[in-house]
Amino acid sequence: MNTIIEPFRIKSVEPIYFNTEAERALIVEKAFYNPFLIHSTDVMIDLLTDSGTSAMSSNQWAGMMQGDESYAGSPSFFRFEKTIQEITGFPLVIPTHQGRAAEKILFSILGGKGKYFVSNTLFDTTRANIEFSGAEGVDLICEEGKHPSIPAPFKGNMDTTLLKKFIEEKGTANIPLCIITVTNNSGGGQPVSMQNIKEVRAICTEYKIPLFIDACRFAENSYFIKLREEGYADKSVREIAKELFSYADGCTMSAKKDAFANIGGFLAMRNEDLAQHCRNLLIMTEGFPTYGGLAGRDLEAIAIGLNEVLDEHYLQYRIRSIEYLSNKLIAAGVPVMQPAGGHAVYLDAKEFLAHIPVDQYPGQALVAALYVHGGIRSVEIGSLMFGKYDEHKKLIPAQLELVRLAIPRRVYTQSHIDYVAEVIIEVFNKRDEIKGLTITEEPPMLRHFTAKLKPIESK
Ligand SMILES: *Cc1c(COP(=O)(O)O)cnc(C)c1O
């Protein structure tokens, strides 16, 4: 038997609202060719993000009914704390309302002018919180991670030679923390190897720099280690995750990813002084340390979700279903980032729409085309998101023009994914008809969320 089945049955369903291509052409025009401005009920398959979009299990829903909403000392907190202690080995656990709230607290304490935070690749909210503190974020991704079309098993690895060089150059005193993001979200959901984490740990120990894990997709990363790294095939994902965390001094986590929760996050660590500092800030911005911006029921849902995500039938289905979509596209000649990541497939829009120059935002044009043709919502990760202007207001493009199709956990079935592949291939076959876009209005920061665009009509 080769078929990998969805490892769940469906007890409760949500409708998909169908609309026509002609209706969607009007909707996208009214939304100024920006997927963030489309109402979700106008979307047939929503692949905008895997964050907070998971389907919760019947056990999680049952757990929510047991949520104890006491202000202090709720048993829901102690279940949450114990689960995280067991999985990570970190003794000190601090709940937050989502991942960026954990980042905000950590970097308010450790950041500041003249400091550097080194990483494989910082996620955008992580970088924003570091920069907001006055410090600088530095990405030291390995060479393989820079080439989307060349497959390699661990493209999320940090370049340890560059790390050593950077520390020697800037001095230990100016580097409060090293952060490894697993999997590397901004780098295509690519995993980091245990070997790499061990090497980074050794360097951090040598220079006395603490190491934190941005653990949003720790289970997906641990499963990739099991599949791809020598010596791990016979270990359980739970054991692999425990080993991974054993090399770190703490972690930040968004429970909206691998904890199957719709909201939530946490900080966990070993250092009591740092934890006390974090709790002091927590009380000001998030809440008392036994709920930290969450309801008791959220703590229950997260605790249950963290155990469910380590189920290897689930992880096999999860990783395989992303690869399944990727393989279908590759077979049809569609340019995609290789290999497939843990939570998303990335289309290479520069190659897909080779006739559209980067200053006409080929990624965004492709996002609009996928929506109009098949009602699929995706997101551009390219020059609309990361582009800057030079002094003549000429676009300095991003390195890559990608379109991300992020797959929500346990939400879509194989036929939904077959449909997505079909839509992308049909759009690929008539790609010459797609026009570039121009920006008509944009805010000064994080412009991709609210920018307005329109098609460039050919003369
Ligand atoms: C989503 C994410 C975050 C931020 O978490 P939120 O819950 O969205 O605030 C941080 N790091 C990574 C790698 C993420 O994917």
Short mmCIF file of N, CA, C and O in Angstrom, two decimals, residues 141-222:
data_model
loop_
_atom_site.label_atom_id
_atom_site.label_comp_id
_atom_site.label_asym_id
_atom_site.label_seq_id
_atom_site.Cartn_x
_atom_site.Cartn_y
_atom_site.Cartn_z
N ILE A 141 22.83 32.54 6.35
CA ILE A 141 22.32 31.29 5.78
C ILE A 141 23.43 30.60 4.98
O ILE A 141 24.29 31.25 4.40
N CYS A 142 23.39 29.26 4.97
CA CYS A 142 24.39 28.50 4.22
C CYS A 142 24.23 28.74 2.71
O CYS A 142 23.16 29.17 2.25
N GLU A 143 25.26 28.43 1.96
CA GLU A 143 25.27 28.70 0.52
C GLU A 143 24.10 28.00 -0.20
O GLU A 143 23.42 28.61 -1.03
N GLU A 144 23.82 26.72 0.15
CA GLU A 144 22.74 25.98 -0.54
C GLU A 144 21.40 26.70 -0.39
O GLU A 144 20.54 26.62 -1.27
N GLY A 145 21.24 27.39 0.74
CA GLY A 145 19.97 28.07 1.01
C GLY A 145 19.71 29.24 0.09
O GLY A 145 18.60 29.78 0.07
N LYS A 146 20.73 29.65 -0.66
CA LYS A 146 20.56 30.83 -1.51
C LYS A 146 20.11 30.49 -2.93
O LYS A 146 19.90 31.40 -3.74
N HIS A 147 20.02 29.20 -3.26
CA HIS A 147 19.70 28.81 -4.64
C HIS A 147 18.41 28.01 -4.70
O HIS A 147 18.40 26.82 -4.41
N PRO A 148 17.28 28.66 -5.06
CA PRO A 148 15.96 28.02 -4.97
C PRO A 148 15.82 26.74 -5.80
O PRO A 148 15.11 25.82 -5.40
N SER A 149 16.48 26.66 -6.94
CA SER A 149 16.19 25.52 -7.82
C SER A 149 17.11 24.33 -7.57
O SER A 149 16.95 23.28 -8.18
N ILE A 150 18.13 24.49 -6.71
CA ILE A 150 19.06 23.38 -6.47
C ILE A 150 18.66 22.66 -5.18
O ILE A 150 18.73 23.23 -4.09
N PRO A 151 18.25 21.37 -5.29
CA PRO A 151 17.84 20.66 -4.07
C PRO A 151 19.02 20.34 -3.16
O PRO A 151 20.12 20.07 -3.63
N ALA A 152 18.78 20.37 -1.86
CA ALA A 152 19.77 19.94 -0.85
C ALA A 152 18.94 19.60 0.39
O ALA A 152 17.84 20.14 0.57
N PRO A 153 19.41 18.68 1.24
CA PRO A 153 18.55 18.20 2.35
C PRO A 153 18.31 19.23 3.45
O PRO A 153 17.24 19.26 4.04
N PHE A 154 19.30 20.08 3.73
CA PHE A 154 19.16 21.00 4.87
C PHE A 154 19.52 22.42 4.47
O PHE A 154 20.52 22.99 4.91
N LYS A 155 18.67 22.99 3.63
CA LYS A 155 18.94 24.34 3.11
C LYS A 155 18.68 25.43 4.14
O LYS A 155 18.88 26.61 3.85
N GLY A 156 18.22 25.04 5.34
CA GLY A 156 17.99 26.04 6.39
C GLY A 156 19.20 26.23 7.29
O GLY A 156 19.17 27.07 8.20
N ASN A 157 20.27 25.46 7.06
CA ASN A 157 21.45 25.52 7.94
C ASN A 157 22.09 26.91 8.00
O ASN A 157 22.04 27.67 7.04
N MET A 158 22.71 27.16 9.13
CA MET A 158 23.47 28.39 9.30
C MET A 158 24.88 28.16 8.79
O MET A 158 25.41 27.04 8.92
N ASP A 159 25.51 29.19 8.24
CA ASP A 159 26.90 29.08 7.79
C ASP A 159 27.81 29.29 9.00
O ASP A 159 27.97 30.42 9.49
N THR A 160 28.40 28.20 9.50
CA THR A 160 29.15 28.29 10.75
C THR A 160 30.49 29.01 10.58
O THR A 160 30.98 29.62 11.53
N THR A 161 31.05 28.97 9.39
CA THR A 161 32.29 29.72 9.12
C THR A 161 32.02 31.21 9.22
O THR A 161 32.78 31.96 9.87
N LEU A 162 30.92 31.62 8.59
CA LEU A 162 30.55 33.04 8.66
C LEU A 162 30.20 33.45 10.08
O LEU A 162 30.50 34.57 10.51
N LEU A 163 29.59 32.53 10.84
CA LEU A 163 29.21 32.83 12.22
C LEU A 163 30.45 33.14 13.06
O LEU A 163 30.51 34.16 13.75
N LYS A 164 31.46 32.28 12.95
CA LYS A 164 32.70 32.47 13.71
C LYS A 164 33.36 33.79 13.32
O LYS A 164 33.79 34.57 14.17
N LYS A 165 33.39 34.02 12.01
CA LYS A 165 34.02 35.24 11.50
C LYS A 165 33.28 36.47 12.04
O LYS A 165 33.92 37.44 12.47
N PHE A 166 31.96 36.40 12.01
CA PHE A 166 31.16 37.53 12.46
C PHE A 166 31.39 37.81 13.95
O PHE A 166 31.55 38.96 14.37
N ILE A 167 31.45 36.73 14.75
CA ILE A 167 31.67 36.92 16.20
C ILE A 167 33.05 37.53 16.45
O ILE A 167 33.20 38.45 17.26
N GLU A 168 34.06 37.01 15.74
CA GLU A 168 35.43 37.54 15.89
C GLU A 168 35.47 39.03 15.57
O GLU A 168 36.14 39.82 16.23
N GLU A 169 34.72 39.38 14.52
CA GLU A 169 34.72 40.76 14.03
C GLU A 169 34.03 41.73 15.00
O GLU A 169 34.54 42.79 15.30
N LYS A 170 32.83 41.33 15.50
CA LYS A 170 32.02 42.25 16.30
C LYS A 170 32.26 42.11 17.80
O LYS A 170 31.89 43.00 18.57
N GLY A 171 32.78 40.97 18.21
CA GLY A 171 33.03 40.78 19.65
C GLY A 171 31.83 40.20 20.38
O GLY A 171 30.70 40.64 20.18
N THR A 172 32.10 39.25 21.24
CA THR A 172 31.07 38.55 22.00
C THR A 172 30.16 39.52 22.76
O THR A 172 28.95 39.32 22.82
N ALA A 173 30.74 40.57 23.30
CA ALA A 173 29.97 41.49 24.15
C ALA A 173 28.83 42.16 23.38
O ALA A 173 27.84 42.58 23.98
N ASN A 174 28.95 42.25 22.05
CA ASN A 174 27.91 42.92 21.25
C ASN A 174 26.90 41.96 20.66
O ASN A 174 26.04 42.36 19.87
N ILE A 175 27.03 40.68 20.98
CA ILE A 175 26.10 39.68 20.42
C ILE A 175 25.38 38.97 21.57
O ILE A 175 25.88 38.01 22.13
N PRO A 176 24.19 39.48 21.94
CA PRO A 176 23.50 38.92 23.10
C PRO A 176 22.91 37.54 22.86
O PRO A 176 22.64 36.81 23.82
N LEU A 177 22.68 37.17 21.58
CA LEU A 177 21.95 35.94 21.33
C LEU A 177 22.15 35.47 19.88
O LEU A 177 22.24 36.28 18.97
N CYS A 178 22.20 34.14 19.74
CA CYS A 178 22.16 33.53 18.41
C CYS A 178 20.81 32.83 18.30
O CYS A 178 20.33 32.24 19.28
N ILE A 179 20.16 32.92 17.14
CA ILE A 179 18.80 32.36 16.98
C ILE A 179 18.77 31.44 15.76
O ILE A 179 19.13 31.86 14.66
N ILE A 180 18.32 30.21 15.97
CA ILE A 180 18.13 29.32 14.83
C ILE A 180 16.63 29.13 14.61
O ILE A 180 15.90 28.73 15.52
N THR A 181 16.18 29.46 13.41
CA THR A 181 14.77 29.34 13.07
C THR A 181 14.52 27.96 12.44
O THR A 181 15.13 27.64 11.42
N VAL A 182 13.67 27.15 13.07
CA VAL A 182 13.34 25.83 12.54
C VAL A 182 11.83 25.74 12.30
O VAL A 182 11.08 26.11 13.18
N THR A 183 11.45 25.24 11.10
CA THR A 183 12.21 25.30 9.86
C THR A 183 12.41 26.77 9.47
O THR A 183 11.77 27.64 10.05
N ASN A 184 13.23 26.99 8.49
CA ASN A 184 13.54 28.36 8.11
C ASN A 184 12.41 28.94 7.26
O ASN A 184 12.42 28.81 6.04
N ASN A 185 11.45 29.58 7.91
CA ASN A 185 10.24 30.06 7.24
C ASN A 185 10.55 30.98 6.06
O ASN A 185 10.13 30.72 4.93
N SER A 186 11.31 32.04 6.31
CA SER A 186 11.59 33.02 5.25
C SER A 186 12.46 32.42 4.16
O SER A 186 12.51 32.94 3.05
N GLY A 187 13.16 31.33 4.46
CA GLY A 187 13.99 30.67 3.45
C GLY A 187 13.29 29.48 2.82
O GLY A 187 13.94 28.52 2.42
N GLY A 188 11.97 29.49 2.77
CA GLY A 188 11.25 28.44 2.05
C GLY A 188 10.86 27.24 2.89
O GLY A 188 10.61 26.17 2.36
N GLY A 189 10.81 27.39 4.22
CA GLY A 189 10.40 26.26 5.07
C GLY A 189 11.40 25.13 5.04
O GLY A 189 11.07 23.96 5.24
N GLN A 190 12.67 25.46 4.80
CA GLN A 190 13.72 24.45 4.68
C GLN A 190 14.26 24.09 6.07
O GLN A 190 14.43 24.96 6.93
N PRO A 191 14.55 22.80 6.30
CA PRO A 191 14.98 22.36 7.63
C PRO A 191 16.45 22.65 7.95
O PRO A 191 17.26 22.89 7.05
N VAL A 192 16.75 22.58 9.24
CA VAL A 192 18.11 22.73 9.77
C VAL A 192 18.52 21.35 10.30
O VAL A 192 17.72 20.69 10.97
N SER A 193 19.74 20.92 10.03
CA SER A 193 20.17 19.59 10.49
C SER A 193 20.59 19.63 11.96
O SER A 193 20.97 20.68 12.49
N MET A 194 20.54 18.46 12.62
CA MET A 194 20.99 18.36 14.01
C MET A 194 22.49 18.68 14.06
O MET A 194 22.96 19.35 14.99
N GLN A 195 23.23 18.19 13.06
CA GLN A 195 24.66 18.45 13.00
C GLN A 195 24.94 19.95 13.03
O GLN A 195 25.81 20.43 13.77
N ASN A 196 24.18 20.70 12.25
CA ASN A 196 24.37 22.15 12.19
C ASN A 196 24.06 22.79 13.55
O ASN A 196 24.80 23.66 14.02
N ILE A 197 22.98 22.33 14.17
CA ILE A 197 22.61 22.89 15.49
C ILE A 197 23.73 22.60 16.50
O ILE A 197 24.10 23.47 17.29
N LYS A 198 24.28 21.38 16.44
CA LYS A 198 25.38 21.03 17.34
C LYS A 198 26.60 21.91 17.11
O LYS A 198 27.25 22.36 18.06
N GLU A 199 26.92 22.15 15.83
CA GLU A 199 28.09 22.98 15.52
C GLU A 199 27.88 24.42 15.99
O GLU A 199 28.80 25.04 16.55
N VAL A 200 26.67 24.93 15.78
CA VAL A 200 26.37 26.30 16.23
C VAL A 200 26.47 26.35 17.77
O VAL A 200 27.03 27.29 18.34
N ARG A 201 25.95 25.30 18.41
CA ARG A 201 26.03 25.23 19.88
C ARG A 201 27.48 25.31 20.36
O ARG A 201 27.81 26.04 21.29
N ALA A 202 28.36 24.54 19.68
CA ALA A 202 29.77 24.51 20.08
C ALA A 202 30.39 25.90 19.95
O ALA A 202 31.12 26.35 20.84
N ILE A 203 30.06 26.59 18.87
CA ILE A 203 30.60 27.95 18.68
C ILE A 203 30.04 28.89 19.76
O ILE A 203 30.77 29.67 20.36
N CYS A 204 28.75 28.78 20.00
CA CYS A 204 28.12 29.63 21.03
C CYS A 204 28.75 29.37 22.40
O CYS A 204 28.96 30.30 23.18
N THR A 205 29.04 28.11 22.71
CA THR A 205 29.66 27.78 23.99
C THR A 205 31.06 28.38 24.05
O THR A 205 31.44 28.99 25.05
N GLU A 206 31.82 28.22 22.95
CA GLU A 206 33.19 28.75 22.91
C GLU A 206 33.21 30.26 23.19
O GLU A 206 34.05 30.75 23.93
N TYR A 207 32.24 30.98 22.60
CA TYR A 207 32.24 32.44 22.75
C TYR A 207 31.26 32.93 23.82
O TYR A 207 31.03 34.14 23.94
N LYS A 208 30.66 31.98 24.55
CA LYS A 208 29.71 32.32 25.63
C LYS A 208 28.54 33.18 25.14
O LYS A 208 28.20 34.22 25.74
N ILE A 209 27.94 32.74 24.03
CA ILE A 209 26.74 33.42 23.52
C ILE A 209 25.57 32.45 23.68
O ILE A 209 25.66 31.30 23.26
N PRO A 210 24.46 32.88 24.31
CA PRO A 210 23.32 31.96 24.42
C PRO A 210 22.68 31.67 23.06
O PRO A 210 22.74 32.51 22.16
N LEU A 211 22.10 30.48 22.97
CA LEU A 211 21.44 30.07 21.72
C LEU A 211 19.96 29.85 21.99
O LEU A 211 19.59 29.10 22.89
N PHE A 212 19.11 30.50 21.19
CA PHE A 212 17.66 30.28 21.25
C PHE A 212 17.18 29.67 19.94
O PHE A 212 17.77 29.90 18.89
N ILE A 213 16.10 28.90 20.04
CA ILE A 213 15.46 28.34 18.85
C ILE A 213 14.16 29.10 18.61
O ILE A 213 13.37 29.29 19.54
N ASP A 214 13.95 29.57 17.37
CA ASP A 214 12.63 30.03 16.97
C ASP A 214 11.91 28.76 16.53
O ASP A 214 12.16 28.23 15.45
N ALA A 215 11.06 28.24 17.44
CA ALA A 215 10.61 26.84 17.36
C ALA A 215 9.27 26.63 16.66
O ALA A 215 8.69 25.54 16.75
N CYS A 216 8.78 27.64 15.93
CA CYS A 216 7.43 27.57 15.35
C CYS A 216 7.12 26.25 14.66
O CYS A 216 6.02 25.73 14.76
N ARG A 217 8.10 25.70 13.93
CA ARG A 217 7.86 24.45 13.17
C ARG A 217 8.85 23.37 13.61
O ARG A 217 9.44 22.67 12.79
N PHE A 218 9.01 23.24 14.93
CA PHE A 218 10.00 22.29 15.48
C PHE A 218 9.66 20.84 15.12
O PHE A 218 10.56 20.02 14.91
N ALA A 219 8.38 20.51 15.03
CA ALA A 219 8.00 19.12 14.75
C ALA A 219 8.28 18.79 13.28
O ALA A 219 8.81 17.72 12.96
N GLU A 220 7.94 19.72 12.38
CA GLU A 220 8.23 19.50 10.96
C GLU A 220 9.74 19.37 10.77
O GLU A 220 10.23 18.48 10.05
N ASN A 221 10.51 20.22 11.43
CA ASN A 221 11.98 20.15 11.30
C ASN A 221 12.51 18.81 11.84
O ASN A 221 13.37 18.18 11.24
N SER A 222 11.97 18.38 12.99
CA SER A 222 12.43 17.13 13.59
C SER A 222 12.11 15.94 12.68
O SER A 222 12.90 15.00 12.57
#
